[in-house]
Tab-separated table of C-alpha atoms in Angstrom:
chain	number	residue	atom	x	y	z
A	29	UNK	CA	21.383	-12.028	18.507
A	30	UNK	CA	23.939	-14.748	18.048
A	31	UNK	CA	25.696	-14.501	14.698
A	32	UNK	CA	25.557	-18.241	14.133
A	33	UNK	CA	21.800	-18.341	14.500
A	34	UNK	CA	20.504	-20.758	11.815
A	35	UNK	CA	17.700	-18.380	10.772
A	36	UNK	CA	20.207	-15.818	9.499
A	37	UNK	CA	21.395	-18.288	6.866
A	38	UNK	CA	17.902	-19.620	6.216
A	39	UNK	CA	15.725	-18.627	3.270
A	40	UNK	CA	12.950	-16.348	4.503
A	41	UNK	CA	10.130	-15.792	2.044
A	42	UNK	CA	7.792	-12.810	2.051
A	43	UNK	CA	4.574	-13.132	0.109
A	44	UNK	CA	4.947	-10.250	-2.362
A	45	UNK	CA	1.601	-10.229	-4.170
A	46	UNK	CA	0.577	-6.856	-2.732
A	47	UNK	CA	1.224	-4.822	0.413
A	48	UNK	CA	4.175	-3.727	2.534
A	49	UNK	CA	6.465	-6.697	1.831
A	50	UNK	CA	9.491	-4.424	1.330
A	51	UNK	CA	9.143	-3.096	4.885
A	52	UNK	CA	9.469	-6.649	6.196
A	53	UNK	CA	12.402	-7.498	3.963
A	54	UNK	CA	14.255	-4.315	4.891
A	55	UNK	CA	14.008	-5.212	8.606
A	56	UNK	CA	15.153	-8.802	7.984
A	57	UNK	CA	18.117	-7.519	5.970
A	58	UNK	CA	19.005	-5.063	8.765
A	59	UNK	CA	18.940	-7.985	11.201
A	60	UNK	CA	21.479	-9.862	9.078
A	61	UNK	CA	19.302	-12.340	7.172
A	62	UNK	CA	21.304	-13.294	4.106
A	63	UNK	CA	18.527	-14.737	1.963
A	64	UNK	CA	15.187	-12.918	1.790
A	65	UNK	CA	12.979	-14.022	-1.098
A	66	UNK	CA	9.970	-12.191	-2.570
A	67	UNK	CA	7.378	-14.906	-3.173
A	68	UNK	CA	5.167	-14.087	-6.183
A	69	UNK	CA	4.599	-17.537	-7.665
A	70	UNK	CA	4.094	-20.982	-6.079
A	71	UNK	CA	7.538	-22.220	-7.155
A	72	UNK	CA	9.152	-19.424	-5.111
A	73	UNK	CA	8.035	-21.350	-1.994
A	74	UNK	CA	10.506	-24.160	-2.715
A	75	UNK	CA	13.130	-24.487	0.040
A	76	UNK	CA	11.707	-21.528	2.017
A	77	UNK	CA	12.337	-21.970	5.763
A	78	UNK	CA	9.937	-19.278	6.998
A	79	UNK	CA	7.153	-17.281	5.343
A	80	UNK	CA	5.784	-13.835	6.192
A	81	UNK	CA	2.432	-12.695	4.804
A	82	UNK	CA	2.540	-8.889	5.017
A	83	UNK	CA	0.049	-6.099	5.550
A	84	UNK	CA	-1.922	-4.915	2.542
A	85	UNK	CA	-5.469	-5.427	1.338
A	86	UNK	CA	-6.625	-8.935	2.241
A	87	UNK	CA	-9.139	-9.057	-0.633
A	88	UNK	CA	-6.399	-8.243	-3.152
A	89	UNK	CA	-3.917	-10.705	-1.635
A	90	UNK	CA	-6.580	-13.457	-1.430
A	91	UNK	CA	-7.597	-12.905	-5.028
A	92	UNK	CA	-4.002	-13.113	-6.216
A	93	UNK	CA	-3.479	-16.260	-4.101
A	94	UNK	CA	-6.313	-17.908	-6.033
A	95	UNK	CA	-4.333	-17.499	-9.228
A	96	UNK	CA	-1.566	-19.798	-10.436
A	97	UNK	CA	-2.550	-22.600	-8.008
A	98	UNK	CA	-1.044	-20.784	-5.065
A	99	UNK	CA	-3.515	-22.115	-2.473
A	100	UNK	CA	-2.346	-25.724	-2.838
A	101	UNK	CA	1.321	-24.748	-2.603
A	102	UNK	CA	0.725	-22.660	0.509
A	103	UNK	CA	-1.224	-25.523	2.082
A	104	UNK	CA	1.610	-27.939	1.335
A	105	UNK	CA	4.075	-25.479	2.835
A	106	UNK	CA	1.923	-25.194	5.979
A	107	UNK	CA	1.468	-28.970	6.320
A	108	UNK	CA	5.235	-29.392	6.468
A	109	UNK	CA	5.096	-27.456	9.754
A	110	UNK	CA	7.110	-24.531	8.377
A	111	UNK	CA	6.921	-21.227	10.311
A	112	UNK	CA	4.392	-18.684	9.003
A	113	UNK	CA	3.673	-15.158	10.274
A	114	UNK	CA	0.796	-12.977	9.083
A	115	UNK	CA	0.645	-9.246	9.910
A	116	UNK	CA	-2.673	-7.383	9.639
A	117	UNK	CA	-4.002	-8.431	6.205
A	118	UNK	CA	-1.699	-11.443	6.530
A	119	UNK	CA	-3.449	-12.464	9.758
A	120	UNK	CA	-6.788	-12.389	7.900
A	121	UNK	CA	-5.425	-14.501	5.059
A	122	UNK	CA	-4.221	-17.275	7.423
A	123	UNK	CA	-7.222	-17.272	9.817
A	124	UNK	CA	-9.688	-20.162	10.113
A	125	UNK	CA	-12.605	-17.859	9.399
A	126	UNK	CA	-12.641	-14.241	8.229
A	127	UNK	CA	-15.735	-12.054	8.402
A	128	UNK	CA	-15.841	-9.635	5.477
A	129	UNK	CA	-13.372	-11.456	3.230
A	130	UNK	CA	-16.118	-12.959	1.079
A	131	UNK	CA	-16.083	-14.176	-1.677
A	132	UNK	CA	-12.519	-15.199	-0.804
A	133	UNK	CA	-11.773	-17.918	1.749
A	134	UNK	CA	-8.981	-17.690	4.313
A	135	UNK	CA	-6.315	-20.417	4.384
A	136	UNK	CA	-7.117	-21.852	7.846
A	137	UNK	CA	-3.533	-22.049	9.160
A	138	UNK	CA	-4.422	-20.794	12.657
A	139	UNK	CA	-7.569	-21.426	14.709
A	140	UNK	CA	-8.857	-17.859	15.021
A	141	UNK	CA	-11.933	-16.025	13.780
A	142	UNK	CA	-11.173	-12.552	12.581
A	143	UNK	CA	-13.202	-9.605	11.361
A	144	UNK	CA	-11.859	-7.331	8.611
A	145	UNK	CA	-11.707	-3.632	9.552
A	146	UNK	CA	-12.922	-4.683	13.005
A	147	UNK	CA	-12.046	-1.314	14.545
A	148	UNK	CA	-13.449	0.828	11.729
A	149	UNK	CA	-12.078	2.922	8.882
A	150	UNK	CA	-8.868	4.966	8.608
A	151	UNK	CA	-10.169	7.635	11.036
A	152	UNK	CA	-10.297	4.865	13.675
A	153	UNK	CA	-6.715	3.690	13.045
A	154	UNK	CA	-4.679	3.955	16.240
A	155	UNK	CA	-1.310	3.556	17.904
A	156	UNK	CA	-0.881	2.067	21.375
A	157	UNK	CA	1.764	0.560	23.654
A	158	UNK	CA	1.546	-3.219	23.979
A	159	UNK	CA	2.976	-5.737	26.391
A	160	UNK	CA	3.979	-8.868	24.507
A	161	UNK	CA	4.665	-12.173	26.253
A	162	UNK	CA	7.683	-14.113	25.001
A	163	UNK	CA	9.682	-11.070	23.923
A	164	UNK	CA	13.239	-11.100	25.230
A	165	UNK	CA	12.894	-7.667	26.850
A	166	UNK	CA	9.668	-6.605	28.487
A	167	UNK	CA	9.606	-2.939	27.482
A	168	UNK	CA	6.462	-1.806	25.639
A	169	UNK	CA	6.057	-2.571	21.931
A	170	UNK	CA	4.518	0.186	19.783
A	171	UNK	CA	1.396	-1.314	18.202
A	172	UNK	CA	0.351	0.358	14.944
A	173	UNK	CA	-3.199	-0.568	13.983
A	174	UNK	CA	-4.261	0.579	10.487
A	175	UNK	CA	-7.826	-0.294	9.484
A	176	UNK	CA	-6.934	-3.305	11.595
A	177	UNK	CA	-8.824	-6.584	11.781
A	178	UNK	CA	-10.250	-7.738	15.116
A	179	UNK	CA	-9.678	-11.263	16.440
A	180	UNK	CA	-13.160	-12.244	17.630
A	181	UNK	CA	-12.411	-15.740	18.916
A	182	UNK	CA	-9.473	-18.086	19.386
A	183	UNK	CA	-9.604	-21.872	19.441
A	184	UNK	CA	-8.013	-24.259	21.939
A	185	UNK	CA	-4.310	-24.543	21.354
A	186	UNK	CA	-3.941	-20.911	20.361
A	187	UNK	CA	-1.701	-18.960	22.709
A	188	UNK	CA	-2.474	-15.274	23.231
A	189	UNK	CA	0.750	-13.240	23.257
A	190	UNK	CA	-0.729	-9.767	23.622
A	191	UNK	CA	-4.069	-8.045	24.203
A	192	UNK	CA	-5.444	-4.517	24.035
A	193	UNK	CA	-6.775	-2.784	27.170
A	194	UNK	CA	-10.222	-4.160	26.289
A	195	UNK	CA	-8.718	-7.683	26.212
A	196	UNK	CA	-9.007	-8.135	22.415
A	197	UNK	CA	-6.154	-10.461	21.382
A	198	UNK	CA	-3.770	-8.763	18.930
A	199	UNK	CA	-0.882	-11.253	18.770
A	200	UNK	CA	-1.488	-15.009	18.794
A	201	UNK	CA	0.462	-18.165	18.125
A	202	UNK	CA	-0.446	-21.764	17.335
A	203	UNK	CA	2.615	-24.005	17.025
A	204	UNK	CA	4.691	-22.504	14.203
A	205	UNK	CA	2.068	-20.000	13.043
A	206	UNK	CA	2.025	-16.399	14.311
A	207	UNK	CA	-0.595	-13.735	13.666
A	208	UNK	CA	-0.502	-10.049	14.618
A	209	UNK	CA	-3.254	-7.570	13.803
A	210	UNK	CA	-0.749	-4.682	14.058
A	211	UNK	CA	2.362	-3.779	12.047
A	212	UNK	CA	5.769	-4.479	13.660
A	213	UNK	CA	7.237	-3.878	10.183
A	214	UNK	CA	6.329	-0.167	10.360
A	215	UNK	CA	8.518	0.341	13.449
A	216	UNK	CA	12.275	0.099	13.985
A	217	UNK	CA	11.696	-2.355	16.841
A	218	UNK	CA	12.949	-5.721	15.588
A	219	UNK	CA	11.853	-7.837	18.577
A	220	UNK	CA	8.823	-9.381	16.890
A	221	UNK	CA	10.847	-10.258	13.814
A	222	UNK	CA	13.383	-11.822	16.205
A	223	UNK	CA	10.605	-13.926	17.733
A	224	UNK	CA	9.742	-15.178	14.244
A	225	UNK	CA	13.383	-15.888	13.377
A	226	UNK	CA	13.697	-17.833	16.655
A	227	UNK	CA	10.810	-20.027	15.471
A	228	UNK	CA	12.602	-20.549	12.157
A	229	UNK	CA	15.884	-21.439	13.905
A	230	UNK	CA	14.208	-23.848	16.291
A	231	UNK	CA	12.364	-25.519	13.431
A	232	UNK	CA	15.588	-25.950	11.445
A	233	UNK	CA	17.411	-27.448	14.446
A	234	UNK	CA	14.487	-29.825	15.075
A	235	UNK	CA	14.617	-30.953	11.446
A	236	UNK	CA	18.350	-31.668	11.706
A	237	UNK	CA	17.758	-33.710	14.872
A	238	UNK	CA	15.023	-35.702	13.172
A	239	UNK	CA	17.323	-36.701	10.325
B	269	UNK	CA	-6.010	18.391	16.280
B	270	UNK	CA	-3.895	17.187	19.189
B	271	UNK	CA	-1.375	15.221	17.149
B	272	UNK	CA	-0.406	14.523	13.572
B	273	UNK	CA	-0.693	10.733	13.339
B	274	UNK	CA	2.050	10.581	10.714
B	275	UNK	CA	2.811	6.878	11.073
B	276	UNK	CA	-0.868	5.966	10.661
B	277	UNK	CA	-1.228	8.263	7.633
B	278	UNK	CA	1.916	7.155	5.797
B	279	UNK	CA	1.319	3.591	7.019
B	280	UNK	CA	-1.984	3.235	5.166
B	281	UNK	CA	-0.211	4.221	1.931
B	282	UNK	CA	2.350	1.483	2.643
B	283	UNK	CA	-0.488	-1.050	2.829
B	284	UNK	CA	-1.584	0.002	-0.671
B	285	UNK	CA	1.852	-0.690	-2.188
B	286	UNK	CA	2.055	-3.109	-5.071
B	287	UNK	CA	-1.608	-2.452	-5.697
B	288	UNK	CA	-3.962	-0.671	-8.082
B	289	UNK	CA	-6.298	2.169	-7.073
B	290	UNK	CA	-9.200	2.529	-9.491
B	291	UNK	CA	-11.467	5.490	-10.299
B	292	UNK	CA	-15.144	4.557	-9.948
B	293	UNK	CA	-18.299	6.621	-10.429
B	294	UNK	CA	-20.971	4.223	-9.080
B	295	UNK	CA	-21.249	1.634	-6.286
B	296	UNK	CA	-21.503	-1.058	-8.996
B	297	UNK	CA	-18.195	-0.002	-10.518
B	298	UNK	CA	-16.654	0.035	-7.022
B	299	UNK	CA	-17.774	-3.559	-6.551
B	300	UNK	CA	-16.317	-4.569	-9.935
B	301	UNK	CA	-13.024	-2.902	-8.961
B	302	UNK	CA	-12.920	-4.658	-5.569
B	303	UNK	CA	-13.698	-8.045	-7.123
B	304	UNK	CA	-10.963	-7.471	-9.696
B	305	UNK	CA	-8.418	-7.027	-6.869
B	306	UNK	CA	-8.187	-3.224	-6.515
B	307	UNK	CA	-6.481	-2.272	-3.230
B	308	UNK	CA	-8.577	0.924	-3.015
B	309	UNK	CA	-11.030	2.950	-5.095
B	310	UNK	CA	-11.287	6.656	-5.897
B	311	UNK	CA	-14.936	7.755	-5.647
B	312	UNK	CA	-15.848	10.332	-8.296
B	313	UNK	CA	-18.862	11.739	-10.163
B	314	UNK	CA	-16.964	11.761	-13.442
B	315	UNK	CA	-13.705	10.123	-14.519
B	316	UNK	CA	-10.998	12.531	-15.754
B	317	UNK	CA	-11.706	11.790	-19.456
B	318	UNK	CA	-15.276	13.042	-18.974
B	319	UNK	CA	-14.195	16.027	-16.879
B	320	UNK	CA	-11.859	16.931	-19.750
B	321	UNK	CA	-14.610	16.490	-22.344
B	322	UNK	CA	-17.275	18.379	-20.348
B	323	UNK	CA	-15.151	21.405	-19.467
B	324	UNK	CA	-16.392	23.952	-16.915
B	325	UNK	CA	-15.552	23.864	-13.212
B	326	UNK	CA	-14.930	20.415	-11.717
B	327	UNK	CA	-15.590	20.145	-7.975
B	328	UNK	CA	-15.632	17.591	-5.160
B	329	UNK	CA	-18.205	14.844	-5.857
B	330	UNK	CA	-21.620	14.640	-4.178
B	331	UNK	CA	-21.000	13.419	-0.589
B	332	UNK	CA	-24.048	11.156	-0.975
B	333	UNK	CA	-22.385	9.322	-3.867
B	334	UNK	CA	-19.090	9.031	-1.976
B	335	UNK	CA	-20.975	7.589	0.995
B	336	UNK	CA	-22.795	5.040	-1.185
B	337	UNK	CA	-19.474	3.921	-2.606
B	338	UNK	CA	-17.992	3.684	0.918
B	339	UNK	CA	-20.902	1.441	1.900
B	340	UNK	CA	-20.599	-0.785	-1.162
B	341	UNK	CA	-16.983	-1.962	-0.665
B	342	UNK	CA	-14.696	-3.005	2.198
B	343	UNK	CA	-11.440	-1.688	0.694
B	344	UNK	CA	-10.260	1.908	1.387
B	345	UNK	CA	-12.164	4.666	-0.399
B	346	UNK	CA	-10.447	7.857	-1.558
B	347	UNK	CA	-12.064	11.015	-2.897
B	348	UNK	CA	-10.820	14.182	-4.579
B	349	UNK	CA	-10.917	17.804	-3.474
B	350	UNK	CA	-9.924	20.923	-5.385
B	351	UNK	CA	-6.389	22.195	-4.718
B	352	UNK	CA	-6.498	24.500	-1.677
B	353	UNK	CA	-10.178	23.876	-0.866
B	354	UNK	CA	-10.064	23.597	2.926
B	355	UNK	CA	-13.798	23.041	3.348
B	356	UNK	CA	-14.035	20.255	0.784
B	357	UNK	CA	-11.241	18.585	2.820
B	358	UNK	CA	-13.216	19.064	6.048
B	359	UNK	CA	-16.326	17.597	4.409
B	360	UNK	CA	-14.468	14.455	3.308
B	361	UNK	CA	-12.973	14.099	6.777
B	362	UNK	CA	-16.454	14.409	8.283
B	363	UNK	CA	-17.663	11.666	5.915
B	364	UNK	CA	-14.849	9.394	7.113
B	365	UNK	CA	-13.291	8.886	3.687
B	366	UNK	CA	-10.033	6.934	4.052
B	367	UNK	CA	-7.766	9.153	1.899
B	368	UNK	CA	-8.105	12.593	0.283
B	369	UNK	CA	-6.608	13.324	-3.135
B	370	UNK	CA	-5.905	17.063	-3.428
B	371	UNK	CA	-6.114	16.846	-7.163
B	372	UNK	CA	-5.243	18.893	-10.230
B	373	UNK	CA	-7.963	16.961	-12.073
B	374	UNK	CA	-10.491	19.246	-10.359
B	375	UNK	CA	-10.467	23.011	-10.949
B	376	UNK	CA	-8.145	24.634	-8.363
B	377	UNK	CA	-9.848	26.675	-5.613
B	378	UNK	CA	-6.631	28.459	-4.620
B	379	UNK	CA	-3.858	29.244	-7.109
B	380	UNK	CA	-1.273	30.032	-4.406
B	381	UNK	CA	-1.868	27.741	-1.469
B	382	UNK	CA	-2.428	24.046	-1.103
B	383	UNK	CA	-4.276	22.683	1.932
B	384	UNK	CA	-2.122	22.544	5.106
B	385	UNK	CA	-2.563	18.806	5.408
B	386	UNK	CA	-0.980	18.423	8.872
B	387	UNK	CA	-4.250	19.799	10.279
B	388	UNK	CA	-6.206	16.675	9.317
B	389	UNK	CA	-6.407	13.213	10.760
B	390	UNK	CA	-7.251	11.829	7.300
B	391	UNK	CA	-4.184	11.286	5.121
B	392	UNK	CA	-3.714	13.113	1.804
B	393	UNK	CA	-2.189	12.097	-1.513
B	394	UNK	CA	-0.951	14.831	-3.884
B	395	UNK	CA	0.334	14.900	-7.449
B	396	UNK	CA	3.875	15.911	-8.408
B	397	UNK	CA	5.851	16.395	-11.622
B	398	UNK	CA	9.308	16.426	-10.057
B	399	UNK	CA	11.129	16.032	-6.754
B	400	UNK	CA	10.758	19.676	-5.701
B	401	UNK	CA	6.988	19.551	-6.115
B	402	UNK	CA	6.786	16.204	-4.278
B	403	UNK	CA	8.767	17.578	-1.330
B	404	UNK	CA	6.723	20.799	-1.167
B	405	UNK	CA	3.580	18.679	-0.850
B	406	UNK	CA	5.164	16.384	1.754
B	407	UNK	CA	6.227	19.404	3.835
B	408	UNK	CA	2.575	20.539	3.789
B	409	UNK	CA	1.634	17.119	5.171
B	410	UNK	CA	0.968	14.889	2.139
B	411	UNK	CA	1.377	11.269	3.334
B	412	UNK	CA	1.563	9.836	-0.170
B	413	UNK	CA	2.711	11.151	-3.570
B	414	UNK	CA	1.627	10.223	-7.080
B	415	UNK	CA	2.852	11.456	-10.424
B	416	UNK	CA	0.466	13.903	-12.060
B	417	UNK	CA	0.798	12.435	-15.522
B	418	UNK	CA	-1.852	13.924	-17.772
B	419	UNK	CA	-5.150	12.571	-16.485
B	420	UNK	CA	-7.915	11.499	-18.839
B	421	UNK	CA	-5.679	11.170	-21.895
B	422	UNK	CA	-4.906	7.441	-21.841
B	423	UNK	CA	-1.372	8.573	-22.713
B	424	UNK	CA	1.414	7.406	-20.405
B	425	UNK	CA	4.090	9.828	-21.638
B	426	UNK	CA	3.617	12.489	-18.937
B	427	UNK	CA	3.530	9.982	-16.062
B	428	UNK	CA	6.784	8.532	-17.405
B	429	UNK	CA	8.318	12.003	-17.593
B	430	UNK	CA	7.278	12.805	-14.014
B	431	UNK	CA	8.420	9.482	-12.548
B	432	UNK	CA	11.766	9.685	-14.358
B	433	UNK	CA	12.282	13.239	-13.047
B	434	UNK	CA	11.555	12.281	-9.455
B	435	UNK	CA	13.779	9.204	-9.548
B	436	UNK	CA	16.689	10.897	-11.295
B	437	UNK	CA	16.580	13.870	-8.920
B	438	UNK	CA	16.627	11.449	-5.975
B	439	UNK	CA	19.773	9.887	-7.465
B	440	UNK	CA	21.330	13.353	-7.814
B	441	UNK	CA	20.603	14.200	-4.155
B	442	UNK	CA	22.035	10.870	-3.009
B	443	UNK	CA	25.272	11.537	-4.887
B	444	UNK	CA	25.840	15.165	-3.838
B	445	UNK	CA	28.345	16.092	-1.139
B	446	UNK	CA	26.622	17.409	1.972
B	447	UNK	CA	27.738	21.022	1.483
B	448	UNK	CA	26.001	21.212	-1.917
B	449	UNK	CA	22.605	20.140	-0.547
B	450	UNK	CA	21.395	23.658	0.420
B	451	UNK	CA	22.082	25.039	-3.039
B	452	UNK	CA	20.388	22.065	-4.708
B	453	UNK	CA	17.374	22.391	-2.390
B	454	UNK	CA	17.134	26.036	-3.368
B	455	UNK	CA	17.381	25.249	-7.089
B	456	UNK	CA	14.368	22.907	-6.998
B	457	UNK	CA	12.477	24.943	-4.337
B	458	UNK	CA	12.470	22.039	-1.905
B	459	UNK	CA	12.732	22.169	1.914
B	460	UNK	CA	16.324	21.469	2.994
B	461	UNK	CA	15.375	19.094	5.817
B	462	UNK	CA	13.619	16.755	3.369
B	463	UNK	CA	16.547	16.953	0.930
B	464	UNK	CA	18.883	15.948	3.793
B	465	UNK	CA	16.553	13.089	4.626
B	466	UNK	CA	16.708	11.779	1.024
B	467	UNK	CA	20.490	12.226	0.999
B	468	UNK	CA	20.626	9.782	3.934
B	469	UNK	CA	17.921	7.287	2.974
B	470	UNK	CA	18.041	7.379	-0.836
B	471	UNK	CA	14.278	7.444	-1.109
B	472	UNK	CA	11.191	9.617	-0.602
B	473	UNK	CA	9.889	9.607	2.971
B	474	UNK	CA	6.425	8.578	1.708
B	475	UNK	CA	5.047	6.103	-0.825
B	476	UNK	CA	5.082	7.200	-4.488
B	477	UNK	CA	2.490	5.871	-6.953
B	478	UNK	CA	2.090	6.422	-10.691
B	479	UNK	CA	-0.998	8.183	-12.017
B	480	UNK	CA	-2.269	9.942	-15.103
B	481	UNK	CA	-2.574	8.104	-18.410
B	482	UNK	CA	-2.353	4.406	-17.471
B	483	UNK	CA	-4.434	2.488	-20.039
B	484	UNK	CA	-3.022	-1.019	-20.368
B	485	UNK	CA	-1.418	-3.726	-18.186
B	486	UNK	CA	1.891	-2.940	-19.914
B	487	UNK	CA	1.558	0.767	-18.989
B	488	UNK	CA	1.076	-0.173	-15.339
B	489	UNK	CA	4.068	-2.544	-15.384
B	490	UNK	CA	6.173	0.128	-17.109
B	491	UNK	CA	5.526	2.537	-14.242
B	492	UNK	CA	6.511	-0.130	-11.702
B	493	UNK	CA	9.786	-0.631	-13.592
B	494	UNK	CA	10.452	3.097	-13.358
B	495	UNK	CA	10.108	3.053	-9.564
B	496	UNK	CA	6.386	3.468	-8.886
B	497	UNK	CA	5.273	1.600	-5.776
B	498	UNK	CA	1.745	1.114	-7.111
B	499	UNK	CA	-0.597	2.539	-9.728
B	500	UNK	CA	-3.706	4.701	-9.969
B	501	UNK	CA	-5.917	3.979	-12.959
B	502	UNK	CA	-8.445	6.690	-13.707
B	503	UNK	CA	-10.351	6.618	-16.950
B	504	UNK	CA	-8.338	3.641	-18.240
B	505	UNK	CA	-10.599	0.942	-16.823
B	506	UNK	CA	-14.190	2.115	-17.032
B	507	UNK	CA	-13.649	3.972	-20.333
B	508	UNK	CA	-12.458	0.755	-21.970
B	509	UNK	CA	-14.614	-1.806	-23.804
B	510	UNK	CA	-14.662	-4.460	-21.104
B	511	UNK	CA	-13.717	-3.053	-17.663
B	512	UNK	CA	-13.672	-6.154	-15.384
B	513	UNK	CA	-11.073	-8.241	-17.270
B	514	UNK	CA	-8.947	-5.150	-17.920
B	515	UNK	CA	-9.047	-4.231	-14.213
B	516	UNK	CA	-8.001	-7.755	-13.256
B	517	UNK	CA	-5.232	-7.784	-15.846
B	518	UNK	CA	-3.812	-4.487	-14.579
B	519	UNK	CA	-3.811	-5.820	-10.983
B	520	UNK	CA	-1.862	-8.913	-12.083
B	521	UNK	CA	0.556	-6.890	-14.195
B	522	UNK	CA	1.460	-4.702	-11.203
B	523	UNK	CA	2.205	-7.736	-8.998
B	524	UNK	CA	4.110	-9.520	-11.774
B	525	UNK	CA	5.622	-6.439	-13.466
B	526	UNK	CA	8.962	-8.256	-13.699
B	527	UNK	CA	7.476	-11.257	-15.502
B	528	UNK	CA	6.834	-10.460	-19.191
B	529	UNK	CA	5.271	-13.879	-19.857
B	530	UNK	CA	2.517	-13.150	-17.335
B	531	UNK	CA	1.963	-9.636	-18.698
B	532	UNK	CA	1.662	-11.118	-22.202
B	533	UNK	CA	-0.837	-13.686	-20.951
B	534	UNK	CA	-3.065	-11.228	-19.071
B	535	UNK	CA	-3.000	-8.702	-21.925
B	536	UNK	CA	-4.618	-11.092	-24.417
B	537	UNK	CA	-8.108	-10.364	-25.699
B	538	UNK	CA	-8.919	-7.365	-23.498
B	539	UNK	CA	-10.702	-5.499	-26.287
B	540	UNK	CA	-10.196	-1.837	-27.046
B	541	UNK	CA	-8.358	0.290	-24.498
B	542	UNK	CA	-9.731	3.788	-23.946
B	543	UNK	CA	-9.076	6.010	-26.927
B	544	UNK	CA	-6.091	8.223	-26.213
B	545	UNK	CA	-5.040	11.813	-26.801
B	546	UNK	CA	-1.660	12.975	-28.102
B	547	UNK	CA	-0.507	15.489	-25.460
B	548	UNK	CA	0.985	17.705	-28.191
B	549	UNK	CA	-2.508	18.361	-29.572
B	550	UNK	CA	-3.711	19.762	-26.219
B	551	UNK	CA	-3.764	23.529	-25.736
B	552	UNK	CA	-1.690	24.690	-22.769
B	553	UNK	CA	-4.838	25.799	-20.901
B	554	UNK	CA	-6.203	22.241	-21.213
B	555	UNK	CA	-3.220	20.692	-19.449
B	556	UNK	CA	-4.134	19.520	-15.945
B	557	UNK	CA	-0.581	18.790	-14.743
B	558	UNK	CA	0.339	22.478	-14.678
B	559	UNK	CA	-2.282	23.179	-11.997
B	560	UNK	CA	-0.675	23.594	-8.565
B	561	UNK	CA	3.029	24.430	-8.065
């Protein structure tokens, strides 16, 4: 990675309501990000250049989002075209529709339908090697699926970056929004985080050009 | 068992971090806990306060009840087995429970041996009073640790003692020169390889929650300040006057443990907490934390 990459000086927020947010922040710090912010209240979203919504329990995270007027702030953040990445529970929270999240509603930041615990309970959790388009090197990425959600449909304009052997999409992207149903943050493979930081850098450069 | 899926077992505990795991005895309570924002529930026939009051032998709960609770919620469901009870562990694995708590709250089945947890695909959480005990459990395959505290008392003092011990012993290990690690490992009866691991990383290799005596939002936040990565609440919720608001308040206080204004706000008007017990008035044979080694 180039040391003058804009994302390294950018403010990266990680939604820290519940879940494995520290695992994400520890990887970003290892990669050289100088400003990683734990987002617990809406005002923590101010000036954030990229937001990660981590793994955890999507019902808990959704409930805590409902408090303190967080939904509106997240929607405003999304509408400004800022990069967002949801992993596992995070991918449920940002989906267009989420089966099993009731009574909570997902945020509709990416045009996918997703089913909570789509592969079953903990006994059905699994680990598998994935091929991911867009990664700088093509070697396999270790996919860790823990009580993972299943993407049951994707809308037009959603790019599929990786699928399981049965063709279920597990990594998808729509413009500046990424969703993965597995946990790159539980590995020491930083390539997916790099993909996200590249989005952040590109977005920052585009903003400078616009001004 | 062909492989020990360590990353999947420890990984689920990582997903529970920053969350509250609540003891429930009926599907209705499980639903209340889920709606209040619990990240998992512990399915039980009796909460620890009642086990303490009833006396006698406490065993694994009725599998039928555990199954009903599993069907009633979408969040992970844990259940307890007696220390060293291999068959209770096999039964919970056959049921497909998400996590097994090998718990001192139930009457131990084996006073010498804990379950060899590497043999199971289901992850285990175990209680610990200090670093040595935590590392002995991890070497047997525990994928998550919690303080023992003193369950069913509504008194946080033992959980504080246990969390402070674990954290201060971790700091000692981190500061020792390498050639003093074997002697320190011996002094706390901990496996040397895990002590070396902590010396390098500065932290436990698995997630560490607080448990045993949490009664109020402030108790839960206190444990987070002391280094807990999440909180179990046993009798504290459903033995209080008004469980749903208290459950919700404890969830918020764990997320916002660093924000006293929010803890003040959520603590207002919760009604009576569960009535507590001064640990000093308990006879030594009534202490649960001394079960296991």
